[in-house]
Amino acid sequence: MSTRVATAADLDAIMALEHASFPTDAWSPAMMREELASPHGWYVVVEEAGSLVGYAGLRAVRGARDADIQTITISESARGRGRGRALLAALLDEAARREVHDVFLEVRADNPVAQRLYLSEGFVEVGRRPRYYQPDDVDAIVMQLDLRGWTARRAQAPASGISETPTTTSGKGWC
């Protein structure tokens, strides 16, 4: 497994995984292309045996005190082995480099696997957006992380203290 910064050359593989993971509400190639090119975006990919098996994105305007996790997606075959947690940590590390204080995200209310991941890293629910995910009419749970607290807790943990414990997954396209 290798993790690296995403490039425009990854667009086709990202979009294949995007459509496989989110068949009813996938981003368009134009939207993803803009995200990959944006100076405010930071995307990473995970590859195994030369194939892209996951990607994640952060939107963090330089100089801003808050950032948004845009997406974390792991292929079905690669789920449950800590890939989502590793991508989340990479995004949070980048947000810390950009001196962000708070990180926000939306997670589908019908995605308990991702919710547990975010809660385990210190995110808390701060609101809901009814029927946010369309056309599925699924609510979004809005979550927030105090990044400075997360960074401090991580620095205090022993080197092996960050859990990479596999999690059983179910559902569509999520970490």
PDB file of C-alpha atoms in Angstrom:
ATOM      1  CA  MET A   1       0.000   0.000   0.000  1.00  0.00           C
ATOM      2  CA  SER A   2       1.227   3.484  -0.814  1.00  0.00           C
ATOM      3  CA  THR A   3      -0.347   6.858  -0.155  1.00  0.00           C
ATOM      4  CA  ARG A   4       0.523   9.904  -2.222  1.00  0.00           C
ATOM      5  CA  VAL A   5      -0.828  13.281  -3.252  1.00  0.00           C
ATOM      6  CA  ALA A   6      -3.422  12.972  -6.032  1.00  0.00           C
ATOM      7  CA  THR A   7      -2.761  14.511  -9.439  1.00  0.00           C
ATOM      8  CA  ALA A   8      -4.881  15.290 -12.494  1.00  0.00           C
ATOM      9  CA  ALA A   9      -3.587  12.026 -13.978  1.00  0.00           C
ATOM     10  CA  ASP A  10      -5.577  10.183 -11.275  1.00  0.00           C
ATOM     11  CA  LEU A  11      -8.908  11.661 -12.385  1.00  0.00           C
ATOM     12  CA  ASP A  12     -10.147   8.646 -14.367  1.00  0.00           C
ATOM     13  CA  ALA A  13      -9.337   6.172 -11.569  1.00  0.00           C
ATOM     14  CA  ILE A  14     -10.848   8.486  -8.944  1.00  0.00           C
ATOM     15  CA  MET A  15     -14.016   8.849 -11.001  1.00  0.00           C
ATOM     16  CA  ALA A  16     -14.316   5.084 -11.495  1.00  0.00           C
ATOM     17  CA  LEU A  17     -14.157   4.618  -7.725  1.00  0.00           C
ATOM     18  CA  GLU A  18     -16.481   7.606  -7.165  1.00  0.00           C
ATOM     19  CA  HIS A  19     -19.171   6.109  -9.418  1.00  0.00           C
ATOM     20  CA  ALA A  20     -18.760   2.628  -7.944  1.00  0.00           C
ATOM     21  CA  SER A  21     -19.024   3.984  -4.415  1.00  0.00           C
ATOM     22  CA  PHE A  22     -21.718   6.640  -4.856  1.00  0.00           C
ATOM     23  CA  PRO A  23     -23.925   5.506  -7.738  1.00  0.00           C
ATOM     24  CA  THR A  24     -26.773   7.922  -6.969  1.00  0.00           C
ATOM     25  CA  ASP A  25     -24.845  11.062  -6.054  1.00  0.00           C
ATOM     26  CA  ALA A  26     -21.343  10.854  -7.510  1.00  0.00           C
ATOM     27  CA  TRP A  27     -19.469  14.042  -8.224  1.00  0.00           C
ATOM     28  CA  SER A  28     -19.021  14.912 -11.883  1.00  0.00           C
ATOM     29  CA  PRO A  29     -15.589  14.697 -13.520  1.00  0.00           C
ATOM     30  CA  ALA A  30     -15.630  18.499 -13.893  1.00  0.00           C
ATOM     31  CA  MET A  31     -16.242  18.977 -10.162  1.00  0.00           C
ATOM     32  CA  MET A  32     -13.466  16.558  -9.248  1.00  0.00           C
ATOM     33  CA  ARG A  33     -11.073  18.113 -11.764  1.00  0.00           C
ATOM     34  CA  GLU A  34     -11.691  21.521 -10.168  1.00  0.00           C
ATOM     35  CA  GLU A  35     -11.087  20.084  -6.698  1.00  0.00           C
ATOM     36  CA  LEU A  36      -7.806  18.491  -7.748  1.00  0.00           C
ATOM     37  CA  ALA A  37      -6.610  21.766  -9.309  1.00  0.00           C
ATOM     38  CA  SER A  38      -7.776  24.105  -6.546  1.00  0.00           C
ATOM     39  CA  PRO A  39      -5.103  25.753  -4.378  1.00  0.00           C
ATOM     40  CA  HIS A  40      -7.535  25.278  -1.487  1.00  0.00           C
ATOM     41  CA  GLY A  41      -7.922  21.545  -2.045  1.00  0.00           C
ATOM     42  CA  TRP A  42      -5.585  18.763  -1.024  1.00  0.00           C
ATOM     43  CA  TYR A  43      -6.317  15.226  -2.223  1.00  0.00           C
ATOM     44  CA  VAL A  44      -4.503  11.982  -1.564  1.00  0.00           C
ATOM     45  CA  VAL A  45      -4.855   8.521  -3.058  1.00  0.00           C
ATOM     46  CA  VAL A  46      -4.084   5.019  -1.802  1.00  0.00           C
ATOM     47  CA  GLU A  47      -2.725   2.475  -4.250  1.00  0.00           C
ATOM     48  CA  GLU A  48      -2.282  -1.271  -3.899  1.00  0.00           C
ATOM     49  CA  ALA A  49      -0.571  -3.342  -6.553  1.00  0.00           C
ATOM     50  CA  GLY A  50      -0.693  -0.402  -8.954  1.00  0.00           C
ATOM     51  CA  SER A  51      -4.441   0.177  -8.581  1.00  0.00           C
ATOM     52  CA  LEU A  52      -6.134   3.114  -6.890  1.00  0.00           C
ATOM     53  CA  VAL A  53      -8.210   1.742  -3.992  1.00  0.00           C
ATOM     54  CA  GLY A  54      -9.030   4.940  -2.141  1.00  0.00           C
ATOM     55  CA  TYR A  55      -8.924   8.703  -2.144  1.00  0.00           C
ATOM     56  CA  ALA A  56      -9.689  11.560   0.201  1.00  0.00           C
ATOM     57  CA  GLY A  57      -9.940  15.309  -0.041  1.00  0.00           C
ATOM     58  CA  LEU A  58      -9.607  18.340   2.173  1.00  0.00           C
ATOM     59  CA  ARG A  59     -10.689  21.907   1.445  1.00  0.00           C
ATOM     60  CA  ALA A  60      -8.604  24.284   3.535  1.00  0.00           C
ATOM     61  CA  VAL A  61      -8.245  27.870   2.402  1.00  0.00           C
ATOM     62  CA  ARG A  62      -4.770  29.022   3.392  1.00  0.00           C
ATOM     63  CA  GLY A  63      -4.966  31.308   6.395  1.00  0.00           C
ATOM     64  CA  ALA A  64      -8.490  30.201   7.377  1.00  0.00           C
ATOM     65  CA  ARG A  65      -9.130  28.768  10.845  1.00  0.00           C
ATOM     66  CA  ASP A  66     -11.439  26.014   9.604  1.00  0.00           C
ATOM     67  CA  ALA A  67     -11.365  23.341   6.915  1.00  0.00           C
ATOM     68  CA  ASP A  68     -13.750  20.780   5.442  1.00  0.00           C
ATOM     69  CA  ILE A  69     -13.198  17.131   4.700  1.00  0.00           C
ATOM     70  CA  GLN A  70     -14.757  16.753   1.281  1.00  0.00           C
ATOM     71  CA  THR A  71     -14.649  12.991   0.878  1.00  0.00           C
ATOM     72  CA  ILE A  72     -13.028   9.753   1.958  1.00  0.00           C
ATOM     73  CA  THR A  73     -13.684   6.775  -0.275  1.00  0.00           C
ATOM     74  CA  ILE A  74     -12.302   3.245  -0.115  1.00  0.00           C
ATOM     75  CA  SER A  75     -13.030   0.520  -2.667  1.00  0.00           C
ATOM     76  CA  GLU A  76     -15.137  -2.322  -1.362  1.00  0.00           C
ATOM     77  CA  SER A  77     -12.242  -4.777  -1.699  1.00  0.00           C
ATOM     78  CA  ALA A  78      -9.939  -2.622   0.461  1.00  0.00           C
ATOM     79  CA  ARG A  79     -12.321  -1.753   3.301  1.00  0.00           C
ATOM     80  CA  GLY A  80     -11.869  -2.797   6.891  1.00  0.00           C
ATOM     81  CA  ARG A  81      -8.067  -2.622   6.945  1.00  0.00           C
ATOM     82  CA  GLY A  82      -7.449   0.902   8.273  1.00  0.00           C
ATOM     83  CA  ARG A  83      -7.260   2.658   4.891  1.00  0.00           C
ATOM     84  CA  GLY A  84     -10.018   5.138   5.791  1.00  0.00           C
ATOM     85  CA  ARG A  85      -8.375   5.969   9.115  1.00  0.00           C
ATOM     86  CA  ALA A  86      -5.003   6.448   7.409  1.00  0.00           C
ATOM     87  CA  LEU A  87      -6.536   8.799   4.822  1.00  0.00           C
ATOM     88  CA  LEU A  88      -8.355  10.722   7.553  1.00  0.00           C
ATOM     89  CA  ALA A  89      -5.077  11.124   9.466  1.00  0.00           C
ATOM     90  CA  ALA A  90      -3.343  12.378   6.301  1.00  0.00           C
ATOM     91  CA  LEU A  91      -6.067  14.998   5.797  1.00  0.00           C
ATOM     92  CA  LEU A  92      -5.916  16.095   9.421  1.00  0.00           C
ATOM     93  CA  ASP A  93      -2.115  16.313   9.302  1.00  0.00           C
ATOM     94  CA  GLU A  94      -2.362  18.575   6.249  1.00  0.00           C
ATOM     95  CA  ALA A  95      -4.982  20.717   7.965  1.00  0.00           C
ATOM     96  CA  ALA A  96      -2.623  21.084  10.928  1.00  0.00           C
ATOM     97  CA  ARG A  97       0.199  22.124   8.565  1.00  0.00           C
ATOM     98  CA  ARG A  98      -2.168  24.806   7.271  1.00  0.00           C
ATOM     99  CA  GLU A  99      -2.723  25.933  10.898  1.00  0.00           C
ATOM    100  CA  VAL A 100      -6.420  25.083  10.901  1.00  0.00           C
ATOM    101  CA  HIS A 101      -8.204  25.057  14.278  1.00  0.00           C
ATOM    102  CA  ASP A 102     -11.466  23.250  13.432  1.00  0.00           C
ATOM    103  CA  VAL A 103     -12.259  20.626  10.822  1.00  0.00           C
ATOM    104  CA  PHE A 104     -15.826  20.003   9.664  1.00  0.00           C
ATOM    105  CA  LEU A 105     -17.444  17.260   7.615  1.00  0.00           C
ATOM    106  CA  GLU A 106     -20.810  15.895   6.623  1.00  0.00           C
ATOM    107  CA  VAL A 107     -21.463  12.188   6.895  1.00  0.00           C
ATOM    108  CA  ARG A 108     -24.517  10.290   5.733  1.00  0.00           C
ATOM    109  CA  ALA A 109     -26.885   9.415   8.561  1.00  0.00           C
ATOM    110  CA  ASP A 110     -27.099   5.895   7.082  1.00  0.00           C
ATOM    111  CA  ASN A 111     -23.331   5.336   7.288  1.00  0.00           C
ATOM    112  CA  PRO A 112     -22.580   4.105  10.832  1.00  0.00           C
ATOM    113  CA  VAL A 113     -19.112   2.825   9.858  1.00  0.00           C
ATOM    114  CA  ALA A 114     -17.882   6.298   8.904  1.00  0.00           C
ATOM    115  CA  GLN A 115     -19.658   7.850  11.891  1.00  0.00           C
ATOM    116  CA  ARG A 116     -17.798   5.506  14.259  1.00  0.00           C
ATOM    117  CA  LEU A 117     -14.489   6.334  12.577  1.00  0.00           C
ATOM    118  CA  TYR A 118     -15.023  10.072  12.974  1.00  0.00           C
ATOM    119  CA  LEU A 119     -16.235   9.745  16.570  1.00  0.00           C
ATOM    120  CA  SER A 120     -13.190   7.616  17.428  1.00  0.00           C
ATOM    121  CA  GLU A 121     -10.919  10.419  16.214  1.00  0.00           C
ATOM    122  CA  GLY A 122     -12.700  13.042  18.317  1.00  0.00           C
ATOM    123  CA  PHE A 123     -15.279  14.517  15.941  1.00  0.00           C
ATOM    124  CA  VAL A 124     -18.556  15.536  17.572  1.00  0.00           C
ATOM    125  CA  GLU A 125     -21.968  16.032  16.019  1.00  0.00           C
ATOM    126  CA  VAL A 126     -22.832  19.735  15.768  1.00  0.00           C
ATOM    127  CA  GLY A 127     -25.898  19.619  13.551  1.00  0.00           C
ATOM    128  CA  ARG A 128     -27.944  17.907  10.872  1.00  0.00           C
ATOM    129  CA  ARG A 129     -28.901  18.795   7.348  1.00  0.00           C
ATOM    130  CA  PRO A 130     -32.218  17.124   6.540  1.00  0.00           C
ATOM    131  CA  ARG A 131     -32.421  15.332   3.188  1.00  0.00           C
ATOM    132  CA  TYR A 132     -28.948  16.642   2.229  1.00  0.00           C
ATOM    133  CA  TYR A 133     -27.947  13.648   0.118  1.00  0.00           C
ATOM    134  CA  GLN A 134     -30.066  13.552  -2.999  1.00  0.00           C
ATOM    135  CA  PRO A 135     -31.755  11.778  -4.636  1.00  0.00           C
ATOM    136  CA  ASP A 136     -31.682   9.410  -1.648  1.00  0.00           C
ATOM    137  CA  ASP A 137     -33.293  11.847   0.856  1.00  0.00           C
ATOM    138  CA  VAL A 138     -30.674  10.964   3.466  1.00  0.00           C
ATOM    139  CA  ASP A 139     -29.768  13.419   6.219  1.00  0.00           C
ATOM    140  CA  ALA A 140     -26.224  14.680   6.678  1.00  0.00           C
ATOM    141  CA  ILE A 141     -24.739  14.673  10.139  1.00  0.00           C
ATOM    142  CA  VAL A 142     -22.456  17.689  10.490  1.00  0.00           C
ATOM    143  CA  MET A 143     -19.408  16.949  12.620  1.00  0.00           C
ATOM    144  CA  GLN A 144     -16.602  19.109  13.977  1.00  0.00           C
ATOM    145  CA  LEU A 145     -13.129  18.329  15.301  1.00  0.00           C
ATOM    146  CA  ASP A 146     -10.972  20.568  17.484  1.00  0.00           C
ATOM    147  CA  LEU A 147      -7.813  19.941  15.468  1.00  0.00           C
ATOM    148  CA  ARG A 148      -5.439  21.366  18.060  1.00  0.00           C
ATOM    149  CA  GLY A 149      -6.847  18.920  20.621  1.00  0.00           C
ATOM    150  CA  TRP A 150      -6.559  16.033  18.148  1.00  0.00           C
ATOM    151  CA  THR A 151      -2.954  16.965  17.376  1.00  0.00           C
ATOM    152  CA  ALA A 152      -2.094  17.183  21.086  1.00  0.00           C
ATOM    153  CA  ARG A 153      -3.708  13.798  21.837  1.00  0.00           C
ATOM    154  CA  ARG A 154      -1.897  12.222  18.909  1.00  0.00           C
ATOM    155  CA  ALA A 155       1.461  13.634  20.034  1.00  0.00           C
ATOM    156  CA  GLN A 156       0.939  12.139  23.509  1.00  0.00           C
ATOM    157  CA  ALA A 157       0.018   8.690  22.200  1.00  0.00           C
ATOM    158  CA  PRO A 158       2.781   6.100  21.912  1.00  0.00           C
ATOM    159  CA  ALA A 159       3.993   5.517  18.354  1.00  0.00           C
ATOM    160  CA  SER A 160       1.802   2.417  18.163  1.00  0.00           C
ATOM    161  CA  GLY A 161      -1.105   4.158  19.902  1.00  0.00           C
ATOM    162  CA  ILE A 162      -2.918   5.190  16.735  1.00  0.00           C
ATOM    163  CA  SER A 163      -5.274   2.334  16.045  1.00  0.00           C
ATOM    164  CA  GLU A 164      -5.168   0.685  12.656  1.00  0.00           C
ATOM    165  CA  THR A 165      -7.567  -2.005  13.837  1.00  0.00           C
ATOM    166  CA  PRO A 166      -9.654  -3.286  10.957  1.00  0.00           C
ATOM    167  CA  THR A 167     -13.336  -2.453  11.111  1.00  0.00           C
ATOM    168  CA  THR A 168     -16.024  -4.572   9.550  1.00  0.00           C
ATOM    169  CA  THR A 169     -17.807  -2.510   6.931  1.00  0.00           C
ATOM    170  CA  SER A 170     -21.061  -2.617   5.124  1.00  0.00           C
ATOM    171  CA  GLY A 171     -22.908  -0.230   2.906  1.00  0.00           C
ATOM    172  CA  LYS A 172     -21.862   1.668  -0.166  1.00  0.00           C
ATOM    173  CA  GLY A 173     -18.408   3.074  -0.832  1.00  0.00           C
ATOM    174  CA  TRP A 174     -17.442   4.349   2.560  1.00  0.00           C
ATOM    175  CA  CYS A 175     -14.388   4.103   4.695  1.00  0.00           C
TER     176      CYS A 175
END
